[in-house]
C-alpha cells in the first residue's frame, strides 16, 4: 500500500510539473508573439523595406474600415437618442421642427450603413479580383490583418494587387457612402447645433479622403472627367493609369440595385417630410430611378455585347 501511495504521489507531482511547464510554454509563446507584433509594427512605421511599406499602407485601409463602422454605429445611436429625448419632452412644436428631420436623417444613414456592408462584402464580385483563393482572408473584416502580416516578400505581388483593389474600393465607397453621409451629418449639425462628436464624425471622412488624394495623386479626378468612359476597354486603361483595379460589369448591376434602393427610401421618407419638401423628394426619386435604369442598361450592354479583355492584361499578372 505504501508503494502504491508513493507511485500515486509521484504521478501527481509529474502532472503538476507538466501543467506548470505547459503554462510556462504558453506564457513564453504569448510574450514572443507580442514581441513579434511590436517588432512588425515598428518595422512598418520605419519603412524597413518595400514589403513593410506596402503592409503599412494596406493596414491603414483596413483600420479605416473599422473606424468607419464604429463611427457610423455611434452616429446612428446618437440620432436615435435625440429622437427619444424629443419624444419624452412631449413638445409637439419641437417634434415637428426637429423630430421629423432626425427621422429622415436616421433612415438615410441606416440605408447608407447597410449599403456600406454590402459594398464591403460584395466588392470582390464587382471589382476585378485575381487574388488566389488561399488569400481569401484578405477580404475578411477581421482576419485581414493576420493575413497581411503572414505574407512574405516572395508573395508581395498579392499585396501589390490587393492595394490596387483597395484603391478602387476607396473610390466607390466615396460615392456610395462618404459623400452622402457628409451632407446628412451637415443637416444634423444644422438641426442640433454645436456637437463635438458630430464635428469629429464629419472630419474623419474628410481626413481619410485627403489622405487618399495624397496617396493616389491629385489626378484622381480624371477618373470622373476623362472622356475615355466610352467603352469598357478604355475604362480598363483609365484605372491602369491611376494604378487601380478596374470594376467589372457587375459593378453596374450593383449600382443599379443601390440606386433603386435609394429611390425606394425616398418614397419612404416622403410620408415624413412636409409639403414644402415634396418637389425635392420627387426630383430625388426621379434622379435615383433614372440612374438605376441607366446602370442596369449598361450592365445588360456589357453582359451581352462587350467582351471583358482586361483579364489578359500583363499589368494584372501576379
CSV table of C-alpha atoms in Angstrom, one decimal:
chain,number,residue,atom,x,y,z
A,1,UNK,CA,0.0,0.0,0.0
A,2,UNK,CA,2.8,2.3,0.8
A,3,UNK,CA,4.4,1.7,-2.6
A,4,UNK,CA,1.1,2.5,-4.3
A,5,UNK,CA,0.8,5.7,-2.4
A,6,UNK,CA,4.3,6.7,-3.3
A,7,UNK,CA,3.6,5.9,-7.0
A,8,UNK,CA,0.4,8.0,-7.0
A,9,UNK,CA,2.2,10.8,-5.3
A,10,UNK,CA,4.9,10.7,-8.0
A,11,UNK,CA,2.3,10.7,-10.7
A,12,UNK,CA,0.6,13.7,-9.2
A,13,UNK,CA,3.8,15.6,-8.9
A,14,UNK,CA,4.6,14.8,-12.6
A,15,UNK,CA,1.2,16.1,-13.6
A,16,UNK,CA,1.7,19.3,-11.7
A,17,UNK,CA,5.1,19.8,-13.2
A,18,UNK,CA,3.8,19.1,-16.7
A,19,UNK,CA,1.0,21.6,-16.1
A,20,UNK,CA,3.5,24.2,-14.9
A,21,UNK,CA,5.7,23.5,-17.9
A,22,UNK,CA,2.7,23.9,-20.3
A,23,UNK,CA,1.7,27.2,-18.6
A,24,UNK,CA,5.3,28.4,-19.0
A,25,UNK,CA,5.3,27.5,-22.7
A,26,UNK,CA,2.0,29.3,-23.2
A,27,UNK,CA,3.3,32.4,-21.4
A,28,UNK,CA,6.6,32.3,-23.4
A,29,UNK,CA,4.7,31.9,-26.7
A,30,UNK,CA,2.4,34.8,-25.8
A,31,UNK,CA,5.4,37.0,-24.9
A,32,UNK,CA,7.1,36.0,-28.1
A,33,UNK,CA,4.0,36.8,-30.2
A,34,UNK,CA,3.6,40.2,-28.6
A,35,UNK,CA,7.2,40.9,-29.2
A,36,UNK,CA,6.9,39.9,-32.8
A,37,UNK,CA,3.8,42.1,-33.3
A,38,UNK,CA,5.6,45.1,-31.8
A,39,UNK,CA,8.7,44.5,-34.0
A,40,UNK,CA,6.4,44.1,-37.0
A,41,UNK,CA,4.7,47.5,-36.2
A,42,UNK,CA,8.0,49.3,-35.7
A,43,UNK,CA,9.4,47.9,-39.0
A,44,UNK,CA,6.2,49.1,-40.8
A,45,UNK,CA,6.4,52.6,-39.3
A,46,UNK,CA,10.1,52.9,-40.1
A,47,UNK,CA,9.5,51.5,-43.7
A,48,UNK,CA,12.2,48.9,-43.3
A,49,UNK,CA,11.7,47.6,-46.8
A,50,UNK,CA,9.2,47.5,-49.7
A,51,UNK,CA,7.1,44.8,-48.1
A,52,UNK,CA,6.7,46.6,-44.8
A,53,UNK,CA,5.8,49.9,-46.5
A,54,UNK,CA,3.1,48.1,-48.5
A,55,UNK,CA,1.8,46.3,-45.4
A,56,UNK,CA,1.5,49.6,-43.6
A,57,UNK,CA,-0.4,51.2,-46.4
A,58,UNK,CA,-2.9,48.3,-46.7
A,59,UNK,CA,-3.3,48.1,-42.9
A,60,UNK,CA,-4.3,51.8,-42.9
A,61,UNK,CA,-7.0,51.0,-45.4
A,62,UNK,CA,-8.3,48.1,-43.2
A,63,UNK,CA,-8.2,50.2,-40.0
A,64,UNK,CA,-10.2,52.9,-41.8
A,65,UNK,CA,-12.9,50.3,-42.3
A,66,UNK,CA,-13.1,49.6,-38.5
A,67,UNK,CA,-13.1,53.4,-37.8
A,68,UNK,CA,-16.0,53.8,-40.3
A,69,UNK,CA,-18.1,51.0,-38.7
A,70,UNK,CA,-17.6,52.4,-35.1
A,71,UNK,CA,-18.2,55.9,-36.3
A,72,UNK,CA,-21.4,55.1,-38.2
A,73,UNK,CA,-22.8,52.9,-35.4
A,74,UNK,CA,-22.2,55.7,-32.8
A,75,UNK,CA,-23.8,58.2,-35.1
A,76,UNK,CA,-27.0,56.1,-35.6
A,77,UNK,CA,-27.2,55.6,-31.8
A,78,UNK,CA,-26.8,59.3,-31.2
A,79,UNK,CA,-29.6,60.2,-33.6
A,80,UNK,CA,-31.9,57.5,-32.0
A,81,UNK,CA,-31.1,59.1,-28.7
A,82,UNK,CA,-32.0,62.6,-30.0
A,83,UNK,CA,-35.4,61.2,-31.3
A,84,UNK,CA,-36.0,59.5,-27.9
A,85,UNK,CA,-35.2,62.7,-26.0
A,86,UNK,CA,-37.6,64.8,-28.1
A,87,UNK,CA,-40.4,62.2,-27.8
A,88,UNK,CA,-40.1,62.3,-24.0
A,89,UNK,CA,-40.3,66.1,-23.8
A,90,UNK,CA,-43.9,66.0,-25.1
A,91,UNK,CA,-43.1,69.1,-27.1
A,92,UNK,CA,-45.2,68.9,-30.2
A,93,UNK,CA,-43.8,72.0,-31.8
A,94,UNK,CA,-40.2,70.9,-31.2
A,95,UNK,CA,-41.1,67.4,-32.6
A,96,UNK,CA,-42.5,69.0,-35.8
A,97,UNK,CA,-39.4,71.2,-36.2
A,98,UNK,CA,-36.7,68.7,-35.4
A,99,UNK,CA,-38.2,65.2,-34.8
A,100,UNK,CA,-39.1,64.6,-38.4
A,101,UNK,CA,-35.8,65.9,-39.6
A,102,UNK,CA,-34.0,63.5,-37.3
A,103,UNK,CA,-36.1,60.6,-38.5
A,104,UNK,CA,-35.3,61.4,-42.2
A,105,UNK,CA,-31.5,61.6,-41.3
A,106,UNK,CA,-31.7,58.4,-39.3
A,107,UNK,CA,-33.5,56.4,-42.1
A,108,UNK,CA,-31.0,57.6,-44.8
A,109,UNK,CA,-28.0,56.9,-42.5
A,110,UNK,CA,-29.4,53.4,-41.8
A,111,UNK,CA,-29.7,52.9,-45.6
A,112,UNK,CA,-26.1,54.0,-46.1
A,113,UNK,CA,-24.9,51.9,-43.2
A,114,UNK,CA,-26.5,48.7,-44.7
A,115,UNK,CA,-25.2,49.7,-48.2
A,116,UNK,CA,-21.7,50.1,-46.9
A,117,UNK,CA,-21.7,46.5,-45.5
A,118,UNK,CA,-23.0,45.1,-48.8
A,119,UNK,CA,-20.4,47.1,-50.7
A,120,UNK,CA,-17.6,45.8,-48.4
A,121,UNK,CA,-18.7,42.1,-48.6
A,122,UNK,CA,-19.5,42.0,-52.3
A,123,UNK,CA,-16.6,44.2,-53.6
A,124,UNK,CA,-14.6,41.2,-54.8
A,125,UNK,CA,-17.5,40.3,-57.1
A,126,UNK,CA,-17.8,43.7,-58.9
A,127,UNK,CA,-14.1,44.7,-58.8
A,128,UNK,CA,-11.6,42.7,-60.8
A,129,UNK,CA,-10.0,40.2,-58.5
A,130,UNK,CA,-7.1,37.9,-59.3
A,131,UNK,CA,-6.0,37.2,-55.7
A,132,UNK,CA,-5.5,33.4,-55.2
A,133,UNK,CA,-8.2,31.6,-53.2
A,134,UNK,CA,-5.7,30.8,-50.4
A,135,UNK,CA,-5.6,34.5,-49.6
A,136,UNK,CA,-9.4,35.0,-49.4
A,137,UNK,CA,-8.9,36.2,-45.8
A,138,UNK,CA,-7.7,39.5,-47.3
A,139,UNK,CA,-11.3,40.2,-47.9
A,140,UNK,CA,-12.4,39.5,-44.4
A,141,UNK,CA,-13.1,42.2,-41.9
A,142,UNK,CA,-11.2,40.7,-39.0
A,143,UNK,CA,-8.7,38.1,-40.4
A,144,UNK,CA,-7.2,40.5,-42.9
A,145,UNK,CA,-4.6,41.9,-40.5
A,146,UNK,CA,-3.1,38.5,-39.7
A,147,UNK,CA,-3.1,37.5,-43.4
A,148,UNK,CA,-1.3,40.7,-44.4
A,149,UNK,CA,1.3,40.0,-41.7
A,150,UNK,CA,1.8,36.4,-42.9
A,151,UNK,CA,2.6,37.4,-46.5
A,152,UNK,CA,6.3,37.3,-47.2
A,153,UNK,CA,8.4,39.0,-49.8
A,154,UNK,CA,8.1,36.0,-52.2
A,155,UNK,CA,4.3,36.8,-52.5
A,156,UNK,CA,4.5,40.5,-52.4
A,157,UNK,CA,2.7,40.7,-55.8
A,158,UNK,CA,-0.5,39.6,-54.0
A,159,UNK,CA,-0.3,42.6,-51.7
A,160,UNK,CA,0.5,44.9,-54.7
A,161,UNK,CA,-2.6,43.8,-56.5
A,162,UNK,CA,-4.7,44.0,-53.3
A,163,UNK,CA,-3.6,47.6,-52.9
A,164,UNK,CA,-4.9,48.4,-56.4
A,165,UNK,CA,-8.1,46.6,-55.4
A,166,UNK,CA,-8.4,48.7,-52.3
A,167,UNK,CA,-7.9,51.9,-54.3
A,168,UNK,CA,-10.9,51.1,-56.4
A,169,UNK,CA,-13.0,50.2,-53.3
A,170,UNK,CA,-11.9,53.6,-51.8
A,171,UNK,CA,-13.2,55.5,-54.9
A,172,UNK,CA,-16.5,53.5,-55.0
A,173,UNK,CA,-17.1,54.0,-51.2
A,174,UNK,CA,-16.7,57.7,-51.5
A,175,UNK,CA,-19.7,58.0,-53.8
A,176,UNK,CA,-21.9,55.3,-52.2
A,177,UNK,CA,-21.2,56.2,-48.5
A,178,UNK,CA,-18.9,59.1,-47.5
A,179,UNK,CA,-20.2,62.0,-49.6
A,180,UNK,CA,-23.9,61.3,-48.9
A,181,UNK,CA,-23.1,60.8,-45.2
A,182,UNK,CA,-21.2,64.1,-45.1
A,183,UNK,CA,-24.3,66.1,-46.2
A,184,UNK,CA,-26.6,64.2,-43.8
A,185,UNK,CA,-24.2,65.0,-41.0
A,186,UNK,CA,-24.2,68.6,-42.1
A,187,UNK,CA,-28.0,68.7,-41.9
A,188,UNK,CA,-27.9,67.1,-38.5
A,189,UNK,CA,-25.3,69.7,-37.4
A,190,UNK,CA,-27.7,72.5,-38.6
A,191,UNK,CA,-30.6,71.0,-36.6
A,192,UNK,CA,-28.6,70.0,-33.5
A,193,UNK,CA,-26.2,73.0,-33.2
A,194,UNK,CA,-22.7,72.6,-31.8
A,195,UNK,CA,-21.8,69.0,-31.2
A,196,UNK,CA,-18.2,67.8,-30.7
A,197,UNK,CA,-19.0,64.2,-31.7
A,198,UNK,CA,-20.7,65.3,-34.8
A,199,UNK,CA,-17.8,67.5,-35.8
A,200,UNK,CA,-15.5,64.5,-35.3
A,201,UNK,CA,-17.8,62.4,-37.4
A,202,UNK,CA,-17.7,64.9,-40.2
A,203,UNK,CA,-13.9,65.5,-40.0
A,204,UNK,CA,-12.9,61.8,-40.1
A,205,UNK,CA,-14.1,61.0,-43.6
A,206,UNK,CA,-12.6,64.3,-44.8
A,207,UNK,CA,-9.2,63.4,-43.3
A,208,UNK,CA,-9.3,59.9,-44.9
A,209,UNK,CA,-10.4,61.4,-48.1
A,210,UNK,CA,-7.5,63.9,-48.0
A,211,UNK,CA,-5.1,61.1,-47.2
A,212,UNK,CA,-6.4,59.1,-50.1
A,213,UNK,CA,-6.0,62.0,-52.5
A,214,UNK,CA,-2.4,62.5,-51.4
A,215,UNK,CA,-1.8,58.8,-51.6
A,216,UNK,CA,-3.4,58.3,-55.0
A,217,UNK,CA,-2.4,61.6,-56.6
A,218,UNK,CA,-4.4,64.7,-57.2
A,219,UNK,CA,-5.2,63.5,-60.7
A,220,UNK,CA,-7.8,61.1,-59.3
A,221,UNK,CA,-10.5,63.5,-60.5
A,222,UNK,CA,-9.5,62.4,-64.0
A,223,UNK,CA,-11.5,59.2,-63.4
A,224,UNK,CA,-14.6,61.3,-63.4
A,225,UNK,CA,-13.6,63.9,-66.0
A,226,UNK,CA,-12.0,61.6,-68.5
A,227,UNK,CA,-13.6,61.3,-72.0
A,228,UNK,CA,-12.4,57.7,-72.2
A,229,UNK,CA,-15.6,56.3,-70.5
A,230,UNK,CA,-16.9,55.5,-73.9
A,231,UNK,CA,-16.1,51.8,-73.7
A,232,UNK,CA,-15.3,49.1,-71.2
A,233,UNK,CA,-11.8,48.6,-72.6
A,234,UNK,CA,-10.9,52.2,-72.2
A,235,UNK,CA,-12.2,52.1,-68.6
A,236,UNK,CA,-9.5,49.5,-68.0
A,237,UNK,CA,-6.9,51.9,-69.4
A,238,UNK,CA,-8.1,54.7,-67.1
A,239,UNK,CA,-7.7,52.5,-64.0
A,240,UNK,CA,-4.3,51.3,-65.1
A,241,UNK,CA,-3.3,54.9,-65.5
A,242,UNK,CA,-4.3,55.6,-61.8
A,243,UNK,CA,-2.8,52.3,-60.6
A,244,UNK,CA,-6.1,50.8,-59.6
A,245,UNK,CA,-8.1,47.6,-60.3
A,246,UNK,CA,-11.0,48.3,-62.7
A,247,UNK,CA,-14.6,47.3,-61.8
A,248,UNK,CA,-16.2,44.7,-63.9
A,249,UNK,CA,-19.7,44.6,-65.5
A,250,UNK,CA,-21.3,43.5,-62.2
A,251,UNK,CA,-20.5,46.9,-60.7
A,252,UNK,CA,-23.2,48.4,-62.9
A,253,UNK,CA,-25.7,45.8,-61.7
A,254,UNK,CA,-24.7,46.6,-58.1
A,255,UNK,CA,-25.0,50.3,-58.7
A,256,UNK,CA,-28.5,49.8,-60.2
A,257,UNK,CA,-29.6,47.9,-57.1
A,258,UNK,CA,-28.2,50.6,-54.8
A,259,UNK,CA,-29.8,53.5,-56.7
A,260,UNK,CA,-33.1,51.6,-56.8
A,261,UNK,CA,-32.9,51.1,-53.0
A,262,UNK,CA,-32.2,54.9,-52.7
A,263,UNK,CA,-35.3,55.7,-54.8
A,264,UNK,CA,-37.4,53.4,-52.6
A,265,UNK,CA,-36.0,55.1,-49.5
A,266,UNK,CA,-37.0,58.5,-51.0
A,267,UNK,CA,-40.6,57.2,-51.2
A,268,UNK,CA,-40.5,56.0,-47.5
A,269,UNK,CA,-39.2,59.5,-46.4
A,270,UNK,CA,-42.0,61.2,-48.4
A,271,UNK,CA,-44.5,60.4,-45.7
A,272,UNK,CA,-42.4,62.1,-43.0
A,273,UNK,CA,-41.5,65.5,-44.6
A,274,UNK,CA,-43.7,68.5,-45.0
A,275,UNK,CA,-45.3,69.5,-48.4
A,276,UNK,CA,-42.6,72.2,-48.8
A,277,UNK,CA,-40.0,69.4,-49.5
A,278,UNK,CA,-42.2,67.5,-51.9
A,279,UNK,CA,-40.7,68.9,-55.1
A,280,UNK,CA,-37.2,68.0,-53.9
A,281,UNK,CA,-38.4,64.5,-52.9
A,282,UNK,CA,-39.9,63.8,-56.4
A,283,UNK,CA,-36.8,65.2,-58.1
A,284,UNK,CA,-34.5,63.0,-55.9
A,285,UNK,CA,-36.7,60.0,-56.6
A,286,UNK,CA,-36.7,60.6,-60.4
A,287,UNK,CA,-32.9,61.1,-60.5
A,288,UNK,CA,-32.1,58.0,-58.5
A,289,UNK,CA,-34.6,55.9,-60.5
A,290,UNK,CA,-33.1,57.2,-63.7
A,291,UNK,CA,-29.5,56.4,-62.5
A,292,UNK,CA,-30.7,52.9,-61.6
A,293,UNK,CA,-32.2,52.4,-65.0
A,294,UNK,CA,-29.0,53.7,-66.8
A,295,UNK,CA,-26.8,51.4,-64.7
A,296,UNK,CA,-29.0,48.4,-65.5
A,297,UNK,CA,-28.9,49.2,-69.2
A,298,UNK,CA,-25.0,49.5,-69.0
A,299,UNK,CA,-24.8,46.1,-67.3
A,300,UNK,CA,-27.0,44.5,-69.9
A,301,UNK,CA,-25.0,46.1,-72.7
A,302,UNK,CA,-21.6,44.9,-71.3
A,303,UNK,CA,-23.0,41.5,-70.5
A,304,UNK,CA,-24.4,40.7,-74.0
A,305,UNK,CA,-22.4,42.9,-76.3
A,306,UNK,CA,-19.0,43.8,-74.8
A,307,UNK,CA,-16.2,41.4,-74.1
A,308,UNK,CA,-14.0,41.8,-70.9
A,309,UNK,CA,-10.4,41.7,-72.2
A,310,UNK,CA,-8.6,43.3,-69.3
A,311,UNK,CA,-8.0,40.0,-67.5
A,312,UNK,CA,-5.4,39.3,-70.2
A,313,UNK,CA,-3.5,42.5,-69.4
A,314,UNK,CA,0.0,41.7,-68.2
A,315,UNK,CA,-0.3,44.6,-65.8
A,316,UNK,CA,-2.5,42.5,-63.6
A,317,UNK,CA,-0.5,39.3,-63.6
A,318,UNK,CA,0.7,38.1,-60.2
